[in-house]
PDB file of C-alpha atoms in Angstrom:
ATOM      1  CA  ASN A  83     102.918  95.494  81.658  1.00  0.00           C
ATOM      2  CA  ALA A  84      99.389  94.937  83.206  1.00  0.00           C
ATOM      3  CA  GLY A  85     100.694  95.495  86.663  1.00  0.00           C
ATOM      4  CA  VAL A  86      98.216  93.771  89.348  1.00  0.00           C
ATOM      5  CA  THR A  87      95.063  92.432  88.009  1.00  0.00           C
ATOM      6  CA  GLN A  88      92.260  90.784  89.912  1.00  0.00           C
ATOM      7  CA  THR A  89      89.655  88.191  88.936  1.00  0.00           C
ATOM      8  CA  PRO A  90      86.800  88.430  89.134  1.00  0.00           C
ATOM      9  CA  LYS A  91      85.729  92.055  89.390  1.00  0.00           C
ATOM     10  CA  PHE A  92      82.217  91.276  90.970  1.00  0.00           C
ATOM     11  CA  ARG A  93      80.721  88.174  92.752  1.00  0.00           C
ATOM     12  CA  VAL A  94      77.574  87.643  94.754  1.00  0.00           C
ATOM     13  CA  LEU A  95      77.595  84.345  97.096  1.00  0.00           C
ATOM     14  CA  LYS A  96      75.253  82.764  99.316  1.00  0.00           C
ATOM     15  CA  THR A  97      76.223  81.852 103.039  1.00  0.00           C
ATOM     16  CA  GLY A  98      78.324  78.912 102.978  1.00  0.00           C
ATOM     17  CA  GLN A  99      79.437  78.951  99.724  1.00  0.00           C
ATOM     18  CA  SER A 100      83.120  79.004  98.713  1.00  0.00           C
ATOM     19  CA  MET A 101      85.042  80.946  96.004  1.00  0.00           C
ATOM     20  CA  THR A 102      88.695  81.684  95.155  1.00  0.00           C
ATOM     21  CA  LEU A 103      90.074  85.049  94.182  1.00  0.00           C
ATOM     22  CA  LEU A 104      92.796  85.275  91.874  1.00  0.00           C
ATOM     23  CA  CYS A 105      95.508  87.804  91.879  1.00  0.00           C
ATOM     24  CA  ALA A 106      98.151  88.110  89.381  1.00  0.00           C
ATOM     25  CA  GLN A 107     101.029  90.408  89.010  1.00  0.00           C
ATOM     26  CA  ASP A 108     103.802  90.808  85.935  1.00  0.00           C
ATOM     27  CA  MET A 109     106.296  92.849  87.572  1.00  0.00           C
ATOM     28  CA  ASN A 110     108.232  90.176  89.156  1.00  0.00           C
ATOM     29  CA  HIS A 111     107.676  91.446  92.927  1.00  0.00           C
ATOM     30  CA  GLU A 112     108.437  89.141  95.628  1.00  0.00           C
ATOM     31  CA  TYR A 113     105.807  90.169  98.015  1.00  0.00           C
ATOM     32  CA  MET A 114     102.052  89.974  97.756  1.00  0.00           C
ATOM     33  CA  TYR A 115      99.289  90.903  99.961  1.00  0.00           C
ATOM     34  CA  TRP A 116      95.641  90.591 100.290  1.00  0.00           C
ATOM     35  CA  TYR A 117      93.448  93.494 102.017  1.00  0.00           C
ATOM     36  CA  ARG A 118      89.754  94.068 102.585  1.00  0.00           C
ATOM     37  CA  GLN A 119      88.377  97.490 102.628  1.00  0.00           C
ATOM     38  CA  ASP A 120      85.152  98.159 104.369  1.00  0.00           C
ATOM     39  CA  PRO A 121      83.011 101.438 104.614  1.00  0.00           C
ATOM     40  CA  GLY A 122      84.600 103.977 106.587  1.00  0.00           C
ATOM     41  CA  MET A 123      87.545 102.090 107.332  1.00  0.00           C
ATOM     42  CA  GLY A 124      90.993 101.969 105.772  1.00  0.00           C
ATOM     43  CA  LEU A 125      92.460  98.603 104.166  1.00  0.00           C
ATOM     44  CA  ARG A 126      93.147  95.706 106.687  1.00  0.00           C
ATOM     45  CA  LEU A 127      95.797  93.035 105.912  1.00  0.00           C
ATOM     46  CA  ILE A 128      94.172  89.587 105.704  1.00  0.00           C
ATOM     47  CA  HIS A 129      97.427  87.546 104.533  1.00  0.00           C
ATOM     48  CA  TYR A 130     100.663  88.173 102.733  1.00  0.00           C
ATOM     49  CA  SER A 131     103.411  86.411 101.177  1.00  0.00           C
ATOM     50  CA  VAL A 132     106.958  87.129 101.063  1.00  0.00           C
ATOM     51  CA  GLY A 133     107.795  84.610  98.313  1.00  0.00           C
ATOM     52  CA  GLU A 134     106.787  81.602  96.350  1.00  0.00           C
ATOM     53  CA  GLY A 135     105.526  79.012  98.646  1.00  0.00           C
ATOM     54  CA  THR A 136     105.296  81.219 101.654  1.00  0.00           C
ATOM     55  CA  THR A 137     102.283  82.673 103.474  1.00  0.00           C
ATOM     56  CA  ALA A 138     101.571  84.459 106.406  1.00  0.00           C
ATOM     57  CA  LYS A 139      98.690  85.930 108.651  1.00  0.00           C
ATOM     58  CA  GLY A 140      97.937  89.456 108.572  1.00  0.00           C
ATOM     59  CA  GLU A 141      95.486  91.577 110.915  1.00  0.00           C
ATOM     60  CA  VAL A 142      92.428  89.727 110.199  1.00  0.00           C
ATOM     61  CA  PRO A 143      93.028  86.123 108.529  1.00  0.00           C
ATOM     62  CA  ASP A 144      90.125  84.201 110.220  1.00  0.00           C
ATOM     63  CA  GLY A 145      87.692  82.707 107.609  1.00  0.00           C
ATOM     64  CA  TYR A 146      90.239  83.016 104.739  1.00  0.00           C
ATOM     65  CA  ASN A 147      92.917  80.886 103.302  1.00  0.00           C
ATOM     66  CA  VAL A 148      95.717  81.879 100.635  1.00  0.00           C
ATOM     67  CA  SER A 149      98.150  79.805  98.377  1.00  0.00           C
ATOM     68  CA  ARG A 150     101.456  81.223  96.532  1.00  0.00           C
ATOM     69  CA  LEU A 151     102.221  78.263  94.406  1.00  0.00           C
ATOM     70  CA  LYS A 152     103.664  80.432  91.653  1.00  0.00           C
ATOM     71  CA  LYS A 153     105.548  83.841  92.402  1.00  0.00           C
ATOM     72  CA  GLN A 154     103.086  85.788  90.102  1.00  0.00           C
ATOM     73  CA  ASN A 155      99.952  84.644  91.609  1.00  0.00           C
ATOM     74  CA  PHE A 156      98.495  84.747  94.947  1.00  0.00           C
ATOM     75  CA  LEU A 157      95.006  83.308  95.741  1.00  0.00           C
ATOM     76  CA  LEU A 158      92.327  84.131  98.407  1.00  0.00           C
ATOM     77  CA  GLY A 159      89.876  81.334  99.243  1.00  0.00           C
ATOM     78  CA  LEU A 160      86.832  81.761 101.239  1.00  0.00           C
ATOM     79  CA  GLU A 161      85.846  77.992 102.239  1.00  0.00           C
ATOM     80  CA  SER A 162      82.493  78.827 103.678  1.00  0.00           C
ATOM     81  CA  ALA A 163      81.217  82.434 103.146  1.00  0.00           C
ATOM     82  CA  ALA A 164      79.749  84.630 105.506  1.00  0.00           C
ATOM     83  CA  PRO A 165      77.649  87.908 105.476  1.00  0.00           C
ATOM     84  CA  SER A 166      80.644  89.668 107.561  1.00  0.00           C
ATOM     85  CA  GLN A 167      82.866  88.692 104.585  1.00  0.00           C
ATOM     86  CA  THR A 168      80.999  91.146 102.208  1.00  0.00           C
ATOM     87  CA  SER A 169      83.761  93.890 101.344  1.00  0.00           C
ATOM     88  CA  VAL A 170      85.956  95.280  98.603  1.00  0.00           C
ATOM     89  CA  TYR A 171      89.138  93.015  98.234  1.00  0.00           C
ATOM     90  CA  PHE A 172      92.256  94.295  96.933  1.00  0.00           C
ATOM     91  CA  CYS A 173      95.575  92.626  95.948  1.00  0.00           C
ATOM     92  CA  ALA A 174      98.865  94.300  96.256  1.00  0.00           C
ATOM     93  CA  SER A 175     102.379  93.577  95.446  1.00  0.00           C
ATOM     94  CA  SER A 176     105.798  95.206  96.025  1.00  0.00           C
ATOM     95  CA  TYR A 177     109.473  94.625  95.688  1.00  0.00           C
ATOM     96  CA  SER A 178     111.517  92.491  97.985  1.00  0.00           C
ATOM     97  CA  TYR A 179     114.027  93.734 100.403  1.00  0.00           C
ATOM     98  CA  GLN A 180     112.100  96.851 101.041  1.00  0.00           C
ATOM     99  CA  LEU A 181     110.855  97.655 104.546  1.00  0.00           C
ATOM    100  CA  ALA A 182     106.948  97.916 103.883  1.00  0.00           C
ATOM    101  CA  GLY A 183     107.849  99.799 100.808  1.00  0.00           C
ATOM    102  CA  GLU A 184     105.689 101.146  97.860  1.00  0.00           C
ATOM    103  CA  GLN A 185     102.691  98.664  96.910  1.00  0.00           C
ATOM    104  CA  PHE A 186     101.260  98.577  93.794  1.00  0.00           C
ATOM    105  CA  PHE A 187      97.343  97.751  93.921  1.00  0.00           C
ATOM    106  CA  GLY A 188      94.806  95.777  91.682  1.00  0.00           C
ATOM    107  CA  PRO A 189      91.594  97.351  90.877  1.00  0.00           C
ATOM    108  CA  GLY A 190      89.780  95.153  93.730  1.00  0.00           C
ATOM    109  CA  THR A 191      87.117  92.577  93.737  1.00  0.00           C
ATOM    110  CA  ARG A 192      83.654  93.523  95.054  1.00  0.00           C
ATOM    111  CA  LEU A 193      82.089  90.743  96.903  1.00  0.00           C
ATOM    112  CA  THR A 194      78.814  90.462  98.364  1.00  0.00           C
ATOM    113  CA  VAL A 195      77.479  87.404 100.737  1.00  0.00           C
ATOM    114  CA  LEU A 196      73.972  87.070 101.129  1.00  0.00           C
TER     115      LEU A 196
ATOM    116  CA  SER B  91      93.704  97.654 114.500  1.00  0.00           C
ATOM    117  CA  GLN B  92      94.368 100.847 112.571  1.00  0.00           C
ATOM    118  CA  GLN B  93      97.552 102.372 113.115  1.00  0.00           C
ATOM    119  CA  GLY B  94      97.213 105.603 111.278  1.00  0.00           C
ATOM    120  CA  GLU B  95      94.241 107.840 111.611  1.00  0.00           C
ATOM    121  CA  GLU B  96      93.622 110.729 108.806  1.00  0.00           C
ATOM    122  CA  ASP B  97      92.076 114.129 109.993  1.00  0.00           C
ATOM    123  CA  PRO B  98      89.763 115.510 108.512  1.00  0.00           C
ATOM    124  CA  GLN B  99      87.412 112.742 107.368  1.00  0.00           C
ATOM    125  CA  ALA B 100      86.208 114.885 104.601  1.00  0.00           C
ATOM    126  CA  LEU B 101      87.369 118.086 103.070  1.00  0.00           C
ATOM    127  CA  SER B 102      85.552 120.229 100.289  1.00  0.00           C
ATOM    128  CA  ILE B 103      87.617 122.999  98.443  1.00  0.00           C
ATOM    129  CA  GLN B 104      87.315 125.202  95.539  1.00  0.00           C
ATOM    130  CA  GLU B 105      89.766 124.356  92.665  1.00  0.00           C
ATOM    131  CA  GLY B 106      93.213 126.372  92.979  1.00  0.00           C
ATOM    132  CA  GLU B 107      93.105 126.257  96.807  1.00  0.00           C
ATOM    133  CA  ASN B 108      95.497 124.223  98.905  1.00  0.00           C
ATOM    134  CA  ALA B 109      94.238 120.905 100.663  1.00  0.00           C
ATOM    135  CA  THR B 110      95.858 119.826 103.999  1.00  0.00           C
ATOM    136  CA  MET B 111      95.456 116.604 105.333  1.00  0.00           C
ATOM    137  CA  ASN B 112      96.820 114.895 108.655  1.00  0.00           C
ATOM    138  CA  CYS B 113      97.472 111.573 109.778  1.00  0.00           C
ATOM    139  CA  SER B 114      98.552 110.724 113.335  1.00  0.00           C
ATOM    140  CA  TYR B 115      99.886 107.046 114.269  1.00  0.00           C
ATOM    141  CA  LYS B 116     100.463 105.356 117.443  1.00  0.00           C
ATOM    142  CA  THR B 117     103.639 103.482 117.317  1.00  0.00           C
ATOM    143  CA  SER B 118     107.267 103.806 116.043  1.00  0.00           C
ATOM    144  CA  ILE B 119     107.637 103.618 112.506  1.00  0.00           C
ATOM    145  CA  ASN B 120     110.249 103.023 109.901  1.00  0.00           C
ATOM    146  CA  ASN B 121     108.302 105.090 106.965  1.00  0.00           C
ATOM    147  CA  LEU B 122     105.034 106.570 106.411  1.00  0.00           C
ATOM    148  CA  GLN B 123     103.260 106.396 103.177  1.00  0.00           C
ATOM    149  CA  TRP B 124     100.493 108.287 101.399  1.00  0.00           C
ATOM    150  CA  TYR B 125      98.088 106.922  98.717  1.00  0.00           C
ATOM    151  CA  ARG B 126      95.115 108.066  96.684  1.00  0.00           C
ATOM    152  CA  GLN B 127      92.011 106.069  95.931  1.00  0.00           C
ATOM    153  CA  ASN B 128      89.861 107.257  93.301  1.00  0.00           C
ATOM    154  CA  SER B 129      86.119 105.977  93.569  1.00  0.00           C
ATOM    155  CA  GLY B 130      85.899 102.274  92.451  1.00  0.00           C
ATOM    156  CA  ARG B 131      89.755 101.944  92.054  1.00  0.00           C
ATOM    157  CA  GLY B 132      92.637 100.430  93.745  1.00  0.00           C
ATOM    158  CA  LEU B 133      95.109 102.593  95.941  1.00  0.00           C
ATOM    159  CA  VAL B 134      97.993 104.442  94.079  1.00  0.00           C
ATOM    160  CA  HIS B 135     101.233 105.475  95.948  1.00  0.00           C
ATOM    161  CA  LEU B 136     101.894 109.163  96.176  1.00  0.00           C
ATOM    162  CA  ILE B 137     105.026 109.237  98.448  1.00  0.00           C
ATOM    163  CA  LEU B 138     107.014 107.857 100.858  1.00  0.00           C
ATOM    164  CA  ILE B 139     108.752 109.436 103.713  1.00  0.00           C
ATOM    165  CA  ARG B 140     111.160 107.597 105.960  1.00  0.00           C
ATOM    166  CA  SER B 141     111.541 108.252 109.735  1.00  0.00           C
ATOM    167  CA  ASN B 142     114.658 110.089 109.425  1.00  0.00           C
ATOM    168  CA  GLU B 143     113.127 112.632 107.141  1.00  0.00           C
ATOM    169  CA  ARG B 144     111.163 115.719 107.933  1.00  0.00           C
ATOM    170  CA  GLU B 145     109.744 116.960 104.574  1.00  0.00           C
ATOM    171  CA  LYS B 146     109.239 115.383 101.005  1.00  0.00           C
ATOM    172  CA  HIS B 147     108.072 116.883  97.981  1.00  0.00           C
ATOM    173  CA  SER B 148     106.667 115.404  94.530  1.00  0.00           C
ATOM    174  CA  GLY B 149     105.096 117.829  92.082  1.00  0.00           C
ATOM    175  CA  ARG B 150     102.309 119.647  93.954  1.00  0.00           C
ATOM    176  CA  LEU B 151     102.597 117.295  96.978  1.00  0.00           C
ATOM    177  CA  ARG B 152     104.446 118.090 100.158  1.00  0.00           C
ATOM    178  CA  VAL B 153     104.565 115.697 103.139  1.00  0.00           C
ATOM    179  CA  THR B 154     105.906 116.353 106.519  1.00  0.00           C
ATOM    180  CA  LEU B 155     106.735 113.998 109.230  1.00  0.00           C
ATOM    181  CA  ASP B 156     106.996 114.784 112.801  1.00  0.00           C
ATOM    182  CA  THR B 157     108.164 111.682 114.782  1.00  0.00           C
ATOM    183  CA  SER B 158     108.212 113.375 118.058  1.00  0.00           C
ATOM    184  CA  LYS B 159     104.212 113.994 117.586  1.00  0.00           C
ATOM    185  CA  LYS B 160     103.770 110.872 115.498  1.00  0.00           C
ATOM    186  CA  SER B 161     102.255 112.754 112.994  1.00  0.00           C
ATOM    187  CA  SER B 162     102.492 113.782 109.199  1.00  0.00           C
ATOM    188  CA  SER B 163     100.537 116.036 107.061  1.00  0.00           C
ATOM    189  CA  LEU B 164      99.721 115.923 103.291  1.00  0.00           C
ATOM    190  CA  LEU B 165      99.584 119.220 101.364  1.00  0.00           C
ATOM    191  CA  ILE B 166      98.304 119.495  97.876  1.00  0.00           C
ATOM    192  CA  THR B 167      98.895 122.717  96.336  1.00  0.00           C
ATOM    193  CA  ALA B 168      96.644 124.528  93.770  1.00  0.00           C
ATOM    194  CA  SER B 169      94.152 121.670  93.801  1.00  0.00           C
ATOM    195  CA  ARG B 170      92.351 120.472  90.735  1.00  0.00           C
ATOM    196  CA  ALA B 171      89.252 118.699  90.156  1.00  0.00           C
ATOM    197  CA  ALA B 172      91.151 115.657  89.234  1.00  0.00           C
ATOM    198  CA  ASP B 173      92.560 115.655  92.681  1.00  0.00           C
ATOM    199  CA  THR B 174      89.190 114.719  93.985  1.00  0.00           C
ATOM    200  CA  ALA B 175      89.667 110.993  95.923  1.00  0.00           C
ATOM    201  CA  SER B 176      90.355 109.460  99.277  1.00  0.00           C
ATOM    202  CA  TYR B 177      93.596 109.906 100.624  1.00  0.00           C
ATOM    203  CA  PHE B 178      95.212 107.280 103.037  1.00  0.00           C
ATOM    204  CA  CYS B 179      98.433 107.105 105.289  1.00  0.00           C
ATOM    205  CA  ALA B 180     100.030 103.978 105.802  1.00  0.00           C
ATOM    206  CA  THR B 181     102.848 103.129 108.501  1.00  0.00           C
ATOM    207  CA  ASP B 182     104.730 100.096 108.779  1.00  0.00           C
ATOM    208  CA  VAL B 183     103.912  97.793 111.859  1.00  0.00           C
ATOM    209  CA  ASP B 184     106.627  95.605 111.133  1.00  0.00           C
ATOM    210  CA  ASN B 185     108.614  94.540 107.939  1.00  0.00           C
ATOM    211  CA  ASN B 186     106.061  93.290 106.045  1.00  0.00           C
ATOM    212  CA  ASP B 187     102.740  94.447 107.581  1.00  0.00           C
ATOM    213  CA  MET B 188     101.524  98.066 106.777  1.00  0.00           C
ATOM    214  CA  ARG B 189      98.304  99.590 108.456  1.00  0.00           C
ATOM    215  CA  PHE B 190      96.170 102.093 106.708  1.00  0.00           C
ATOM    216  CA  GLY B 191      93.961 104.856 107.939  1.00  0.00           C
ATOM    217  CA  ALA B 192      90.485 105.173 107.357  1.00  0.00           C
ATOM    218  CA  GLY B 193      90.975 108.028 104.881  1.00  0.00           C
ATOM    219  CA  THR B 194      90.432 111.587 104.103  1.00  0.00           C
ATOM    220  CA  ARG B 195      87.832 112.033 101.333  1.00  0.00           C
ATOM    221  CA  LEU B 196      88.787 115.061  99.439  1.00  0.00           C
ATOM    222  CA  THR B 197      86.120 116.929  97.031  1.00  0.00           C
ATOM    223  CA  VAL B 198      87.675 119.685  94.983  1.00  0.00           C
ATOM    224  CA  LYS B 199      85.039 121.880  93.198  1.00  0.00           C
ATOM    225  CA  PRO B 200      85.440 123.270  89.740  1.00  0.00           C
TER     226      PRO B 200
END
């Protein structure tokens, strides 16, 4: 099993450009999450999904959109990138019916917005 | 806002010594988790302790939880150079939302 994979690994954008980060998991997990990690800070939840076709806002959702059209995929979109969105983005997934249980993380995407 | 805060921010020890990291949080929780992050990698789950548990062991890891003080500690015994990493505590804010602290950066010198 590949676990949680993220595409791409690195990306540089100019202010105002758009892009989509792809997360895929092969563990049949119901829950999926997108986090960002900035220097000196822990992970902050952007959006999450509790199942195919559902999404919800996390702690820092502004400037991002998500979609969960297939159970195994969770997409994070930046419509108009800003330098403040320079960060490392992590996707994670977890089993259903567990209260904030163990999450499995992808390797991360390092995004730089110039 | 961060829920958990780790202490210390950085810790440097010699191989074979024990490492203790602490986590304090603000609101009531259902469970608390500890994760490890090697440089440039994703987080890896270490251990989960529920609010009705006081201590839990996993190999060289020992986690304690004191809900009255809203704090937890992670003890790594007989540390190895491979334990060098950042360690994060995470607490559940609600059923689907976990909040992570800023982490403790542990360096184990060979």
